[in-house]
PDB file of C-alpha atoms in Angstrom:
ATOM      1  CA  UNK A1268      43.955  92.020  13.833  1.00 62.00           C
ATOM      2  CA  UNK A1269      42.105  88.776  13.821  1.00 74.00           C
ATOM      3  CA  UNK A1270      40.173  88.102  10.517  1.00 89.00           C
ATOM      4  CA  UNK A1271      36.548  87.186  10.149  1.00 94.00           C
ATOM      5  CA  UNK A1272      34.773  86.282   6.989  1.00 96.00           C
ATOM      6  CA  UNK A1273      30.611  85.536   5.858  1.00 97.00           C
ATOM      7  CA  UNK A1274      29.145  84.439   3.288  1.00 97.00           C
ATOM      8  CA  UNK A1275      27.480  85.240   1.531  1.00 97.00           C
ATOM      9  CA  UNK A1276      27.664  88.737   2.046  1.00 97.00           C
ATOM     10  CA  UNK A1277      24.266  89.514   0.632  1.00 97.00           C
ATOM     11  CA  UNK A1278      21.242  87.234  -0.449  1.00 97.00           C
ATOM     12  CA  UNK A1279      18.017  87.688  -1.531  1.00 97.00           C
ATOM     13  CA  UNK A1280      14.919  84.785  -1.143  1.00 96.00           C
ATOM     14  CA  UNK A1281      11.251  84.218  -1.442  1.00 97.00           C
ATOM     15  CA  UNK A1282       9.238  83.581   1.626  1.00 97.00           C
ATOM     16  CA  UNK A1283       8.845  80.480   3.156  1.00 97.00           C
ATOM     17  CA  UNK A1284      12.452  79.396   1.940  1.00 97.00           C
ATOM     18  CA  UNK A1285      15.706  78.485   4.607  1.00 97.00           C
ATOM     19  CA  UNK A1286      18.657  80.437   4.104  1.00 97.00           C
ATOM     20  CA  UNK A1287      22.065  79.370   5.568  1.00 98.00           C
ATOM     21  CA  UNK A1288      24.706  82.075   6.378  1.00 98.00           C
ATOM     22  CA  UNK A1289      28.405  80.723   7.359  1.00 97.00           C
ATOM     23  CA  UNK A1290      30.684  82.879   9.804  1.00 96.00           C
ATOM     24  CA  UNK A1291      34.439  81.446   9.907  1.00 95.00           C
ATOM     25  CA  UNK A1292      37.402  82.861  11.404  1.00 92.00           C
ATOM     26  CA  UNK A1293      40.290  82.867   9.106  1.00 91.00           C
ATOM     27  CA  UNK A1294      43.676  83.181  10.702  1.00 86.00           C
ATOM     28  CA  UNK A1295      42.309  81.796  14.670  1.00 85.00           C
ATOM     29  CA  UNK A1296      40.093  79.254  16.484  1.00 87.00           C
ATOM     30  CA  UNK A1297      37.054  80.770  17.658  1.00 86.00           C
ATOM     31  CA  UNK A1298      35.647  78.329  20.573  1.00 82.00           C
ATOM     32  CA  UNK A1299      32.825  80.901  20.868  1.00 88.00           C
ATOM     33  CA  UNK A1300      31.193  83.150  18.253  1.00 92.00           C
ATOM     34  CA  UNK A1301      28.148  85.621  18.364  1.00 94.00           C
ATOM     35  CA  UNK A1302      25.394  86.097  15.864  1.00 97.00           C
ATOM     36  CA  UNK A1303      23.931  89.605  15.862  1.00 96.00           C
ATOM     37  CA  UNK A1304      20.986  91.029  13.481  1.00 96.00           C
ATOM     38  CA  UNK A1305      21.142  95.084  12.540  1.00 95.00           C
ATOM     39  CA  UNK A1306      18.071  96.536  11.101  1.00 93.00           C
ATOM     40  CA  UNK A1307      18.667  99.578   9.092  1.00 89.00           C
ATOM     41  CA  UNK A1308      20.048 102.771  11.392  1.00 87.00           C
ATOM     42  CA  UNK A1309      19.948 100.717  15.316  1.00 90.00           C
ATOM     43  CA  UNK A1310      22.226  99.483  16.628  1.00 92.00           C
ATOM     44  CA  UNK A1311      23.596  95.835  16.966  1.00 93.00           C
ATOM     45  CA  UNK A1312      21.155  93.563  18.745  1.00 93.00           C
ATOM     46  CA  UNK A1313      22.466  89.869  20.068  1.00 93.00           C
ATOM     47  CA  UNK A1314      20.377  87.075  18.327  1.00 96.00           C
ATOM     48  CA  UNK A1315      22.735  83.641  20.638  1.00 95.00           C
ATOM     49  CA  UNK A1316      26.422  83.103  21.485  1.00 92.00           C
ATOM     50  CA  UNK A1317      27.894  80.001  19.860  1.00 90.00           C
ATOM     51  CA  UNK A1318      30.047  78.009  21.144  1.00 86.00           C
ATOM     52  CA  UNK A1319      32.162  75.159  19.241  1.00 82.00           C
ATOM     53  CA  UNK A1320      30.295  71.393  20.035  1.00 81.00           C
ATOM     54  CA  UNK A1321      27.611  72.606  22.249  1.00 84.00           C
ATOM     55  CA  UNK A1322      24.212  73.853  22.229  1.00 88.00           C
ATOM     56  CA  UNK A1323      23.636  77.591  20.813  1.00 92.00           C
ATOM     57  CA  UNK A1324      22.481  79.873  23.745  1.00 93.00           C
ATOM     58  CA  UNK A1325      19.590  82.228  22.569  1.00 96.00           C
ATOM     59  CA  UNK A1326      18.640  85.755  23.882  1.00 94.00           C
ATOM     60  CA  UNK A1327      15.282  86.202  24.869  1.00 93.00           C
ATOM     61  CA  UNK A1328      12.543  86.427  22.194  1.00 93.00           C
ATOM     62  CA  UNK A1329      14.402  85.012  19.754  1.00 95.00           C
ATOM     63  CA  UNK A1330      12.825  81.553  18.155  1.00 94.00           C
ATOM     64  CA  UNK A1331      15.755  78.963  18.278  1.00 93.00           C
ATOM     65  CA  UNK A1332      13.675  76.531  15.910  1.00 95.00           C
ATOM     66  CA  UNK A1333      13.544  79.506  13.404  1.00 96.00           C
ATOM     67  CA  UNK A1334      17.420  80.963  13.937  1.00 97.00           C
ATOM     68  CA  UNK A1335      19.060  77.525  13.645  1.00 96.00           C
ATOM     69  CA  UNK A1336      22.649  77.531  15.187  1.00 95.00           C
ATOM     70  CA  UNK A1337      25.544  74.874  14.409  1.00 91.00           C
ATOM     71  CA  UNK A1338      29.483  75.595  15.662  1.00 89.00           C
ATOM     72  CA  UNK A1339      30.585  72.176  14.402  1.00 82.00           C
ATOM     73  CA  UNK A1340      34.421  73.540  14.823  1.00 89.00           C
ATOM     74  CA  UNK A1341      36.405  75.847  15.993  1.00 88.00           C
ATOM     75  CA  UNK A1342      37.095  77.715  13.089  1.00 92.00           C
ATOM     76  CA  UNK A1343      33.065  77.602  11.614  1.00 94.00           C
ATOM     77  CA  UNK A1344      29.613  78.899  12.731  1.00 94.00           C
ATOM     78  CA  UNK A1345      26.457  78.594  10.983  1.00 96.00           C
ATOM     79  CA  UNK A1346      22.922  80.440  11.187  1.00 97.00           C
ATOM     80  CA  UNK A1347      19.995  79.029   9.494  1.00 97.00           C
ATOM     81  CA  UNK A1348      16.737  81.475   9.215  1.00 97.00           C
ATOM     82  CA  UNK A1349      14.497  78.968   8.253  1.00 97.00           C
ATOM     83  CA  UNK A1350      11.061  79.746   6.399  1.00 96.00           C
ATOM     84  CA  UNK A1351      11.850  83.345   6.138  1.00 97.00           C
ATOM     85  CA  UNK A1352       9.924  85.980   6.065  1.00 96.00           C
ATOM     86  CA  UNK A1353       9.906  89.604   4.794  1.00 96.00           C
ATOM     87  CA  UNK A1354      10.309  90.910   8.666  1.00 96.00           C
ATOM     88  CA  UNK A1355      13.315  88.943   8.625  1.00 97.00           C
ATOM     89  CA  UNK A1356      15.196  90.947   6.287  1.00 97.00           C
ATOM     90  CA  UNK A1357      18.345  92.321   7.965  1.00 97.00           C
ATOM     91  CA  UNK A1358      22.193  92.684   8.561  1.00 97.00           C
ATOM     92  CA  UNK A1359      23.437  89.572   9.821  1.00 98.00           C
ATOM     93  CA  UNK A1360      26.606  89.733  11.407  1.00 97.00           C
ATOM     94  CA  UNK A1361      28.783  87.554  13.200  1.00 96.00           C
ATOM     95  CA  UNK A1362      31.539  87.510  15.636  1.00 94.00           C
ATOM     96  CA  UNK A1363      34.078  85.564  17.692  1.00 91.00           C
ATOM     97  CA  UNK A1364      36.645  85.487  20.208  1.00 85.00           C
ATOM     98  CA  UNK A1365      40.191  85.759  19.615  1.00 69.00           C
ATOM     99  CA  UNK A1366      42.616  84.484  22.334  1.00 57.00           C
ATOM    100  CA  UNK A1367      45.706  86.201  24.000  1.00 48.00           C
ATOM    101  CA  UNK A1368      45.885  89.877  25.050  1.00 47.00           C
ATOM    102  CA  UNK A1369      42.536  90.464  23.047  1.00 48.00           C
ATOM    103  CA  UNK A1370      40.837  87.489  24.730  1.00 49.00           C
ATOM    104  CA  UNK A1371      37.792  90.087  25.650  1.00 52.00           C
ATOM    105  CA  UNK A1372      37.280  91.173  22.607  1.00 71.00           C
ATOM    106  CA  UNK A1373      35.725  90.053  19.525  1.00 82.00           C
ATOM    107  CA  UNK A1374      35.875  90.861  15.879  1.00 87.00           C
ATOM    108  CA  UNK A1375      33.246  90.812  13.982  1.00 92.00           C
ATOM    109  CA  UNK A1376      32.329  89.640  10.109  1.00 95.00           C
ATOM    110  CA  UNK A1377      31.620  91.653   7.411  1.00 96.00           C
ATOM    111  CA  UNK A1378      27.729  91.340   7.727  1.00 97.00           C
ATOM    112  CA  UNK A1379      25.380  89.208   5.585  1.00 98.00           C
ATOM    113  CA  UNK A1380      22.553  91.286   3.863  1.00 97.00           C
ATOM    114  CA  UNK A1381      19.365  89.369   3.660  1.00 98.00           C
ATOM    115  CA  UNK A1382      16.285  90.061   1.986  1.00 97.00           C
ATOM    116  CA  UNK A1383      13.380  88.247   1.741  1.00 97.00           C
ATOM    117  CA  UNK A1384      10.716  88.995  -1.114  1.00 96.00           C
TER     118      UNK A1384
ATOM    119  CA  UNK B 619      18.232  94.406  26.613  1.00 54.00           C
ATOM    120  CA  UNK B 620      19.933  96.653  27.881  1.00 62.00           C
ATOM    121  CA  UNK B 621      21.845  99.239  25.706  1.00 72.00           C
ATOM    122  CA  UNK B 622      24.586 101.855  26.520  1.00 90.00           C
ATOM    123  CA  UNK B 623      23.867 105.422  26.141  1.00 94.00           C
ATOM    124  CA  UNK B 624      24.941 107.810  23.036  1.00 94.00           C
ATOM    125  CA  UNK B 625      24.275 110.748  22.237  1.00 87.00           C
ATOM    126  CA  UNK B 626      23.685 112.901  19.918  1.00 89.00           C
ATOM    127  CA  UNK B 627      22.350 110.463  17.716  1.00 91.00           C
ATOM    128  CA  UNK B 628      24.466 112.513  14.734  1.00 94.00           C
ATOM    129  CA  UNK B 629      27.662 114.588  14.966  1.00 96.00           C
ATOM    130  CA  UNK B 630      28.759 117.291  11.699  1.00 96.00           C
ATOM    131  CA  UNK B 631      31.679 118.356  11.920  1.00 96.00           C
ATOM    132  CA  UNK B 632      34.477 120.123  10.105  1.00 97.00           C
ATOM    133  CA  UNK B 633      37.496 118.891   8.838  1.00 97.00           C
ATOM    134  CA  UNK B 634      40.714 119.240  10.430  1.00 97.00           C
ATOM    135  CA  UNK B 635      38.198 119.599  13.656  1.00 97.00           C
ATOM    136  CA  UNK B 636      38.720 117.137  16.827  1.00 97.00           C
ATOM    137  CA  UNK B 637      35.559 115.635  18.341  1.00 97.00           C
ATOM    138  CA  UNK B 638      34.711 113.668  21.344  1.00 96.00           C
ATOM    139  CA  UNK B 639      31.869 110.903  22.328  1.00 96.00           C
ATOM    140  CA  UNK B 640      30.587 109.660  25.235  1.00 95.00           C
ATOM    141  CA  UNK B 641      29.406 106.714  26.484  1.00 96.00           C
ATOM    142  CA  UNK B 642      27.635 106.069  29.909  1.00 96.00           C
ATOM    143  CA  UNK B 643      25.620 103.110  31.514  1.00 95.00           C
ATOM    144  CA  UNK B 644      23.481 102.191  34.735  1.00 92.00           C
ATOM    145  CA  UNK B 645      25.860  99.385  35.420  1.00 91.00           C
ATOM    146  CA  UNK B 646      29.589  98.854  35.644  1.00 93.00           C
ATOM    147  CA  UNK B 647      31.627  96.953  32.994  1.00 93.00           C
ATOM    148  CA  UNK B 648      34.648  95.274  33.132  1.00 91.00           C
ATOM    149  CA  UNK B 649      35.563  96.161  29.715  1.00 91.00           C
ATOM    150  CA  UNK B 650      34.760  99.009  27.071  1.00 93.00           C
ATOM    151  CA  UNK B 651      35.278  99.128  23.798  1.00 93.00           C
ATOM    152  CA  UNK B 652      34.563 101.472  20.351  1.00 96.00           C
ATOM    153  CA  UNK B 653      34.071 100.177  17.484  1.00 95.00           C
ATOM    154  CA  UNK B 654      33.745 102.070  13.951  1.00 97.00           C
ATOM    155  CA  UNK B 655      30.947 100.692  11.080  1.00 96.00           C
ATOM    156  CA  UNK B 656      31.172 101.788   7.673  1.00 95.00           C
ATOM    157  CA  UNK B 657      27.461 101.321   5.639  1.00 90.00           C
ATOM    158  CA  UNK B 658      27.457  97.870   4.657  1.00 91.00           C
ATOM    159  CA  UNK B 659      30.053  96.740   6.692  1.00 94.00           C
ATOM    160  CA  UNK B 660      30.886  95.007   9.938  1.00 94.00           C
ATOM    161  CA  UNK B 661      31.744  97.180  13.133  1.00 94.00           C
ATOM    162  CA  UNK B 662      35.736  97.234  13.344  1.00 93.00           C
ATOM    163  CA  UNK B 663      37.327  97.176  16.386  1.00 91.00           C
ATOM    164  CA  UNK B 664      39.386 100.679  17.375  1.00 94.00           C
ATOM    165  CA  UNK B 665      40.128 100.649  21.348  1.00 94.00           C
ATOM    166  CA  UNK B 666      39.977  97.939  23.938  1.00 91.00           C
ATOM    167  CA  UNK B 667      39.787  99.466  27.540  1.00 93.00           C
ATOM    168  CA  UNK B 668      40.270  96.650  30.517  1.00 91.00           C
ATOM    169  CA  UNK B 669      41.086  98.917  33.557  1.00 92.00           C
ATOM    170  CA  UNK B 670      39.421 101.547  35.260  1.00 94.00           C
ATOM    171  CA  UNK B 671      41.208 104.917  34.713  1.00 95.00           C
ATOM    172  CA  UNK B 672      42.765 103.530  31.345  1.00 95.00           C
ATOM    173  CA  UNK B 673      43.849 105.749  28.986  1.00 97.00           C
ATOM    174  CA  UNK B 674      44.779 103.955  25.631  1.00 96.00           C
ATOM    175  CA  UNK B 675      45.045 105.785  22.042  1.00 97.00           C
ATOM    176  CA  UNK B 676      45.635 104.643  18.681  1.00 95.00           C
ATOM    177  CA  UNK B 677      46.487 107.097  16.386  1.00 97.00           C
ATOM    178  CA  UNK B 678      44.321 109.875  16.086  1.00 98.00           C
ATOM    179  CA  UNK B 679      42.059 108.229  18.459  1.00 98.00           C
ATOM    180  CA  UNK B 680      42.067 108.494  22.405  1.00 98.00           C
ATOM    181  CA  UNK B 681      39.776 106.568  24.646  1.00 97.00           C
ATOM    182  CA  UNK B 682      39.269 106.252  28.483  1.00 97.00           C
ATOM    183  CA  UNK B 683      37.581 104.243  30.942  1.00 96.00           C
ATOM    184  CA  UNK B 684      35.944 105.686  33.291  1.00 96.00           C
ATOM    185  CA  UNK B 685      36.811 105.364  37.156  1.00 96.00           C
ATOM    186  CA  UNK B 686      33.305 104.764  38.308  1.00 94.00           C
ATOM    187  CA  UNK B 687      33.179 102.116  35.394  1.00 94.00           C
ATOM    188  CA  UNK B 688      30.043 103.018  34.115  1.00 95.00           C
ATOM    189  CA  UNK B 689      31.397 105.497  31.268  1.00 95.00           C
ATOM    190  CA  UNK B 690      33.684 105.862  28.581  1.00 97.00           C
ATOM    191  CA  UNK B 691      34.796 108.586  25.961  1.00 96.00           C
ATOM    192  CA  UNK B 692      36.470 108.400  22.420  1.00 97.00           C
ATOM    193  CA  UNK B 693      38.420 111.784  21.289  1.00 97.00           C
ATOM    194  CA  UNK B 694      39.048 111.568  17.539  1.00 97.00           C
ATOM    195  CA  UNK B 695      41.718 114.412  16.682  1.00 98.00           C
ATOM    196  CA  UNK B 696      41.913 116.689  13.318  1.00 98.00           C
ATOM    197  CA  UNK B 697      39.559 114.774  11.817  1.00 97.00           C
ATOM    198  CA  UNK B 698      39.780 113.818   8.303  1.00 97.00           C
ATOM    199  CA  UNK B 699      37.068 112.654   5.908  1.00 96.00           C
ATOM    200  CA  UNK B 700      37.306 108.945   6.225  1.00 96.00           C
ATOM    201  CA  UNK B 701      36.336 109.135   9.738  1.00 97.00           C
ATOM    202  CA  UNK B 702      32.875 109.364   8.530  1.00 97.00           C
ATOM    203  CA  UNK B 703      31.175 106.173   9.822  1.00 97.00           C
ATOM    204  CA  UNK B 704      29.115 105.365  12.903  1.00 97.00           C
ATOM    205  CA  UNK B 705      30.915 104.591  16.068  1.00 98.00           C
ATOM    206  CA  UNK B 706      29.336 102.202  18.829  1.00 96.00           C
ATOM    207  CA  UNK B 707      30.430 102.033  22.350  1.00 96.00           C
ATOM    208  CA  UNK B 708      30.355  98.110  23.914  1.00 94.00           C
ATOM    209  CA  UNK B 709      30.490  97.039  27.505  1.00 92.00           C
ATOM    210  CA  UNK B 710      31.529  93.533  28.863  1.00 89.00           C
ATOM    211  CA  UNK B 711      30.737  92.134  32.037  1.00 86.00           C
ATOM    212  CA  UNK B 712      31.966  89.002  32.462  1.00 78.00           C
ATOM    213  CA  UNK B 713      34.864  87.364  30.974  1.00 72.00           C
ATOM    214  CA  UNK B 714      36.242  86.631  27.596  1.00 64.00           C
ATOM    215  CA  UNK B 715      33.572  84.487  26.191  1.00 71.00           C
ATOM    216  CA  UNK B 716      30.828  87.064  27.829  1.00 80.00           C
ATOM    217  CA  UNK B 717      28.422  89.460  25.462  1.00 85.00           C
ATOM    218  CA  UNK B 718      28.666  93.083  24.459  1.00 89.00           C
ATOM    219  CA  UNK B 719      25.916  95.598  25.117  1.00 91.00           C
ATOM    220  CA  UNK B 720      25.937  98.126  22.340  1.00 93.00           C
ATOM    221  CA  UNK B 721      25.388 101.835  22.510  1.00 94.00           C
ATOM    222  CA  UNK B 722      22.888 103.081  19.851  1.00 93.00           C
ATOM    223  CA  UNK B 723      25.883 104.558  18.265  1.00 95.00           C
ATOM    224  CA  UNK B 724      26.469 108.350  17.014  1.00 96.00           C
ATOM    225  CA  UNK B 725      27.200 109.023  13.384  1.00 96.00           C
ATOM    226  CA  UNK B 726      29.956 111.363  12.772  1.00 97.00           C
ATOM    227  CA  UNK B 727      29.661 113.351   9.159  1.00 97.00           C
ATOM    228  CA  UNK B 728      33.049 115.101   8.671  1.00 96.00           C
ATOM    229  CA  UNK B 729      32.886 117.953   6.048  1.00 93.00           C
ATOM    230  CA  UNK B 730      35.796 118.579   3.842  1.00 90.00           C
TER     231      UNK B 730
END
């Protein structure tokens, strides 16, 4: 199946600070990617779809000046969580769109642990 | 948002055992899917359903959409400890580029 990689795959920051988490699909172009958050024992919860050269598209109540967005190619996605806080501390996890047969579905990343002290 | 129904929120079962989950919704989807997540891991793709009535396996693993299109199941057959893991439904509306809605997902505990 199509590969998916983050990093890194766990960080830890004070408060206040900007942390950048990559997403990059390894062995396909991904003109769309998803950013999800996970808190501990829920499920999966959509944070904006990315997709390559354009504008991120955020779900509603989440802050697009904190959760900062860039798809610069097809093949690289980037989430920002700028002046984090401790109720920011989650599973980050990423995902895009493979073509073909598949073209519905989407693999995800390994997940990015953050925690913020 | 919306989410996709599961339940129960755990499943224990024995080894060797099969075990089946469902998956229902208010609204239709176009597509299903289940995916499997490991602690500390990304979910992992298992079965892509596109067709109403579709009945598509993978192994041990069996899943069907459902004709009305608002439900799906997963069978998992003589389960075997490494199925342990938590196991989310999706449903897609639109097209390839569209979101998943995620079902709370069950976690399955298999005992040896």
């Amino acid at each position: 199946g199509a590969v998916v990689s983050q990093h890194p795959s766990w960080v830890i920051c004070k408060s206040g600070t900007s942390v950048k988490i990559e997403c990059r699909s390894l062995d396909f172009q991904a003109t769309t990617m998803f950013w999800y958050r996970q808190f501990p024992k829920q499920s999966l919860m959509l944070m904006a779809t990315s997709n390559e050269g354009s504008k991120a598209t955020y779900e509603q109540g989440v802050e697009k000046d904190k959760f900062l967005i860039n798809h610069a190619s097809l093949t690289l996605s980037t989430l920002t969580v700028t002046s984090a806080h401790p109720e920011d501390s989650s599973f980050y996890i990423c995902s895009a769109i493979s073509g073909g047969r598949a073209a519905d579905t989407q693999y995800f990343g390994p997940g990015t642990r953050l925690t913020v002290l | 948002g919306q989410q996709l129904n599961q339940s129960p929120q755990s499943m224990f079962i024995q080894e060797g055992e099969d075990v089946s989950m469902n998956c229902t919704s208010s609204s239709i989807f176009n597509t299903w899917l289940w995916y499997k997540q490991d602690p500390g891991e990304g979910p992992v793709l298992l079965i892509a359903l596109y067709k109403a009535g579709e009945l598509t396996s993978n192994g041990r693993l069996t899943a069907q959409f459902g004709i009305t299109r608002k439900d799906s199941f997963l069978n998992i057959s003589a389960s075997i400890p490494s199925d342990v893991g938590i196991y989310f439904c999706a449903g897609q509306l639109g097209g390839a580029n569209s979101k998943l809605t995620f079902g709370k997902g069950i976690t399955l505990s298999v005992r040896p």
